[in-house]
Amino acid sequence: MLHAALYGGEGRAVILTYAWDRLIVDPVPGPRGARDFTGLEPVTPAVRAVPAGARPIAPAGSTLPRLAAELPHTFALLDPYRGAEGVTRQLEELVGHFDPESIDVLDVGGDTLARGDEPTLKSPLADALTLAAVCQVNASVRLLVAGPGLDGELSPDGLRPLLGPVVHTLTAGDVERISTVLEWHPSEAAAMLAATARGVRGTCEVRDAGLPVALTDEGPRVHEVDLDAAVSRNRLAQAVMTTAALDEVEAHSREVCGFSEIDYERAKAARLKDRPSAPPDPDAVLPRLERFEAEARGRGVTHTTFRHLTEALDIDGSRRGALRRLLVDSRPERYDAPLWRIA
């Protein structure tokens, strides 16, 4: 979406990104590294591209090969297992190899601007590690925050004074280029960003905890943010600057934030390990859906994500696509793509 919005979709982008699907399509806790895939292609000594033919090694899962098959860009694996030093090396090698016209770091939601002690903060590690690495790269890097508060962790009111100018407000036309991807991709933040660009407004319930996220006119805005100011504010990013392993990054997260999000994933994966993975039964699912929707309306909720519906209806994450098809086929008027409309 960002490439279409800022560059008119011209040329190809190299998208360096984590393979971290948060137990939605990947039952293994934490991010995937290069060792977790077959079929990766070398780009530089430290960077591997994820082509359409790559495959995660079971039991791991990843959305990246399918993204590579459906979008005309190069997807490169951001491998965090060598800490900030390793991520910095990957970035420096990519910059040296491609000599890019521009380098944009995109954060949907605004967690890069967290101090680390906010009570609502749930997943600061990936953002802080990336921030620590990019500030050490000898190149001009632009930090962008899209959809302030859309990930349900920091409030738009708290983020507003920290944001720089709006560089673009996403539109339905920007979303259209990736509309087929939104039909299956599990990212809640991307779904809400796209929905607000399409004009959806209300309150969306997300994640396993059912966090309420406001869908407002601020949702589709993309802001530029001062990179140095973000680093100065983010205590976890400062702490992990010289890390050489993901274990070190986790240890700093426990010290600065009081937790590691990967510990949470480990505990959740253990709880879900023996949950049956049967196809969703309409006779059981639809009555549960009606009860959930009635309760959600009482909370003032107007929309939810299919990830949250999977959790709320106690469906195995691997059956999320089947649940989506069942609900859209049975209640097509409630599909406010890519969200589910409750009220």
XYZ file of C-alpha atoms in Angstrom:
343
model
C 0.000 0.000 0.000
C 2.768 2.414 0.939
C 4.659 1.776 -2.285
C 1.546 2.487 -4.345
C 0.811 5.607 -2.310
C 4.259 7.226 -2.254
C 5.814 5.979 -5.474
C 2.807 5.370 -7.693
C 3.539 1.663 -7.820
C 6.391 2.328 -10.247
C 9.445 0.086 -10.065
C 10.089 -2.713 -7.615
C 10.645 -2.381 -3.910
C 12.797 -4.567 -1.691
C 10.733 -5.274 1.424
C 12.912 -6.395 4.327
C 10.542 -7.874 6.871
C 10.259 -10.253 9.786
C 8.742 -13.697 9.310
C 6.758 -13.442 12.538
C 3.151 -14.540 12.299
C 2.397 -14.553 16.043
C 0.924 -18.087 16.284
C -1.718 -17.222 13.681
C -0.357 -19.311 10.822
C 2.846 -20.358 12.577
C 2.444 -22.573 15.666
C 6.082 -22.001 16.687
C 6.691 -19.073 19.099
C 8.839 -16.133 18.041
C 10.172 -15.059 14.644
C 11.517 -17.369 11.987
C 15.126 -17.128 10.863
C 16.876 -18.270 7.698
C 17.431 -21.696 9.236
C 13.636 -22.180 9.352
C 13.167 -22.122 5.549
C 14.111 -24.087 2.493
C 14.455 -22.449 -0.920
C 15.731 -19.050 0.188
C 17.869 -17.182 -2.341
C 21.085 -15.330 -1.402
C 21.053 -11.588 -2.031
C 24.139 -10.646 0.006
C 26.213 -12.699 2.490
C 23.799 -11.838 5.336
C 20.511 -11.406 3.448
C 18.242 -14.030 1.915
C 15.275 -13.361 -0.347
C 12.049 -15.295 0.211
C 10.780 -16.305 -3.252
C 7.412 -17.856 -3.993
C 8.994 -21.306 -3.971
C 10.467 -21.013 -0.474
C 8.895 -23.102 2.268
C 8.996 -22.916 6.058
C 10.301 -26.118 7.639
C 7.506 -27.928 9.502
C 6.004 -27.321 11.948
C 6.781 -23.647 11.266
C 4.566 -21.547 9.009
C 4.974 -18.252 7.168
C 2.957 -15.904 4.968
C 6.047 -14.607 3.126
C 6.222 -17.142 0.246
C 2.597 -16.484 -0.668
C 3.158 -12.715 -0.483
C 6.134 -13.143 -2.810
C 3.914 -15.072 -5.229
C 1.156 -12.447 -5.280
C 3.059 -9.139 -5.168
C 5.630 -7.799 -7.651
C 8.325 -6.970 -5.081
C 11.352 -8.677 -3.584
C 10.756 -9.958 -0.066
C 13.914 -10.255 2.016
C 14.029 -11.970 5.391
C 14.830 -9.744 8.354
C 16.561 -12.319 10.566
C 16.780 -11.133 14.204
C 18.774 -14.031 15.633
C 22.053 -12.080 15.628
C 20.514 -9.154 17.481
C 20.848 -5.510 16.475
C 24.355 -6.070 15.136
C 23.030 -8.680 12.718
C 20.084 -6.566 11.569
C 22.384 -3.573 11.046
C 24.660 -5.715 8.911
C 21.710 -6.905 6.812
C 20.589 -3.314 6.221
C 24.077 -2.096 5.357
C 24.603 -4.940 2.887
C 21.255 -4.271 1.196
C 22.001 -0.554 0.889
C 25.422 -1.321 -0.576
C 24.027 -3.923 -2.959
C 21.026 -2.020 -4.330
C 21.993 1.647 -3.820
C 18.287 2.453 -3.314
C 16.677 5.761 -4.194
C 14.937 5.839 -0.817
C 14.790 3.863 2.435
C 11.555 3.937 4.408
C 11.036 2.187 7.732
C 7.316 1.639 8.250
C 5.733 1.134 11.660
C 1.978 0.554 11.674
C 0.592 1.705 15.010
C 3.512 3.655 16.466
C 5.248 1.243 18.869
C 8.622 2.631 17.794
C 7.673 5.701 19.867
C 7.100 3.738 23.082
C 9.223 4.418 26.148
C 8.876 0.804 27.254
C 6.920 1.230 30.479
C 3.450 1.876 29.039
C 0.918 -0.514 30.655
C -0.793 -1.151 27.305
C 2.428 -2.090 25.481
C 2.346 -5.745 24.341
C 4.877 -6.289 21.535
C 7.760 -3.771 21.602
C 10.637 -6.108 20.755
C 10.470 -6.182 16.953
C 9.989 -2.420 16.706
C 12.793 -1.589 19.148
C 15.237 -4.008 17.498
C 14.575 -2.518 14.058
C 14.895 1.029 15.413
C 18.208 0.192 17.103
C 19.562 -1.185 13.839
C 18.421 1.497 11.386
C 19.875 4.339 13.440
C 23.320 2.739 13.061
C 23.179 2.460 9.253
C 25.247 4.949 7.298
C 22.432 6.038 4.994
C 19.504 8.420 4.904
C 16.554 6.590 6.486
C 13.025 7.921 6.851
C 10.879 6.640 9.732
C 7.164 6.510 8.943
C 4.270 5.749 11.285
C 0.982 4.749 9.650
C -2.305 4.429 11.484
C -1.303 5.856 14.884
C -2.705 3.599 17.582
C -4.123 1.014 15.167
C -2.250 -1.879 16.772
C -4.082 -1.291 20.050
C -0.979 -0.661 22.160
C -0.374 3.101 22.347
C -3.219 5.609 22.291
C -3.582 8.071 19.414
C -3.822 10.884 22.000
C -0.435 9.944 23.455
C 1.162 9.528 20.042
C -0.167 12.713 18.465
C 2.432 15.135 19.949
C 5.253 12.826 18.814
C 4.239 12.610 15.153
C 5.696 14.699 12.365
C 4.013 15.869 9.170
C 1.527 13.752 7.234
C 3.258 12.514 4.077
C 0.160 10.770 2.714
C -3.369 9.761 3.641
C -4.083 6.302 2.271
C -7.089 5.950 -0.024
C -9.295 3.152 -1.284
C -7.285 3.289 -4.512
C -4.047 2.549 -2.635
C -5.717 -0.427 -0.971
C -7.083 -1.794 -4.234
C -3.606 -2.882 -5.371
C -3.431 -5.401 -2.519
C -7.131 -6.217 -2.119
C -6.661 -9.899 -3.011
C -3.952 -10.236 -0.339
C -6.274 -8.773 2.287
C -8.682 -11.648 1.651
C -6.279 -14.077 3.335
C -3.470 -12.247 5.118
C -3.849 -12.392 8.919
C -2.314 -9.017 9.912
C -4.842 -7.126 12.036
C -2.948 -3.833 11.782
C -2.854 -4.021 7.972
C -6.559 -4.947 7.890
C -7.548 -1.946 10.006
C -5.225 0.369 8.055
C -6.872 -0.770 4.825
C -10.372 -0.555 6.304
C -9.889 3.042 7.483
C -8.495 3.938 4.044
C -11.731 2.550 2.593
C -13.773 4.739 4.946
C -14.703 2.264 7.696
C -15.236 3.990 11.054
C -16.165 2.642 14.493
C -14.520 0.512 17.178
C -12.705 -2.687 16.241
C -11.965 -5.464 18.736
C -8.608 -7.171 18.124
C -6.142 -9.779 19.380
C -6.835 -12.602 21.783
C -7.471 -10.112 24.592
C -10.166 -8.250 22.638
C -8.509 -4.829 22.737
C -10.758 -2.010 21.424
C -9.224 0.086 18.635
C -10.865 3.262 17.342
C -11.247 3.455 13.550
C -11.117 7.197 12.865
C -10.015 9.705 10.254
C -6.492 9.431 11.710
C -6.301 5.748 10.765
C -5.191 6.067 7.130
C -2.627 8.810 7.762
C 1.085 8.170 7.255
C 3.349 10.455 9.312
C 7.055 11.096 9.099
C 8.760 10.879 12.500
C 12.180 12.142 13.571
C 14.357 9.015 13.775
C 16.789 10.394 16.375
C 13.929 11.546 18.590
C 12.332 8.097 18.404
C 15.588 6.430 19.459
C 16.063 8.912 22.299
C 12.595 8.058 23.590
C 12.693 4.271 23.119
C 14.611 2.835 26.084
C 14.491 -0.722 24.755
C 16.021 0.375 21.434
C 18.822 2.081 23.353
C 19.411 -1.031 25.456
C 19.707 -3.466 22.526
C 22.058 -1.407 20.331
C 25.048 -3.742 20.739
C 23.234 -7.071 21.037
C 24.514 -9.969 18.972
C 21.763 -12.512 19.689
C 17.992 -12.554 20.015
C 18.337 -14.028 23.517
C 20.135 -10.831 24.560
C 17.339 -8.708 23.088
C 14.788 -10.723 25.051
C 16.767 -10.267 28.280
C 16.806 -6.491 27.788
C 13.075 -6.517 27.062
C 12.437 -8.247 30.378
C 14.570 -5.641 32.161
C 13.192 -2.525 30.428
C 9.570 -3.518 29.789
C 9.078 -6.184 32.430
C 8.336 -8.943 29.910
C 9.344 -10.610 26.665
C 6.565 -11.015 24.130
C 8.173 -14.281 23.008
C 7.702 -15.662 26.540
C 3.999 -14.891 26.153
C 3.952 -16.738 22.829
C 5.744 -19.726 24.378
C 3.152 -19.964 27.140
C 0.255 -19.563 24.713
C 1.677 -22.160 22.295
C 1.921 -24.639 25.166
C -1.732 -24.028 26.081
C -2.887 -24.489 22.482
C -0.732 -27.502 21.706
C -3.424 -30.125 22.271
C -6.402 -28.141 20.970
C -8.232 -30.122 18.251
C -8.012 -28.752 14.719
C -11.374 -29.759 13.284
C -13.083 -27.805 10.478
C -15.545 -25.231 11.873
C -19.018 -26.747 12.228
C -21.711 -24.238 11.155
C -24.216 -25.645 13.654
C -21.800 -24.885 16.498
C -20.050 -21.787 15.165
C -23.001 -19.633 14.091
C -24.818 -19.701 17.466
C -21.503 -18.862 19.198
C -21.030 -16.021 16.721
C -24.465 -14.586 17.570
C -23.691 -14.695 21.310
C -20.298 -13.072 20.774
C -21.802 -10.317 18.612
C -24.519 -9.548 21.152
C -21.901 -9.203 23.901
C -19.626 -7.125 21.654
C -22.458 -4.731 20.796
C -22.947 -4.242 24.526
C -19.298 -3.147 24.699
C -19.837 -0.610 21.913
C -17.893 -2.656 19.353
C -18.806 -2.181 15.680
C -16.166 -4.351 13.952
C -13.686 -7.113 14.610
C -10.894 -8.940 12.799
C -10.998 -12.533 11.654
C -8.029 -13.244 13.904
C -10.056 -12.111 16.920
C -13.099 -14.080 15.762
C -10.920 -17.179 15.549
C -9.850 -16.657 19.156
C -13.293 -15.662 20.460
C -15.038 -18.627 18.822
C -12.315 -21.059 19.981
C -11.295 -22.106 16.466
C -7.804 -23.394 15.765
C -5.734 -20.733 14.001
C -4.998 -23.062 11.096
C -8.753 -23.002 10.345
C -9.010 -19.209 10.162
C -9.471 -19.272 6.373
C -12.280 -21.829 6.648
C -13.954 -19.741 9.334
C -13.756 -16.648 7.128
C -15.368 -18.482 4.206
C -18.110 -19.877 6.434
C -18.996 -16.489 7.899
C -18.799 -14.530 4.638
C -20.902 -17.146 2.827
C -23.531 -17.213 5.568
C -23.617 -13.463 6.377
C -22.227 -11.667 3.275
C -23.767 -8.332 4.286
C -21.589 -8.300 7.431
C -18.278 -8.482 5.552
C -16.872 -4.944 5.707
C -13.718 -6.012 3.859
C -11.317 -6.875 5.308
C -13.112 -6.611 8.688
C -16.268 -8.218 10.098
C -19.059 -5.760 10.913
C -20.872 -6.415 14.164
C -23.235 -3.446 14.359
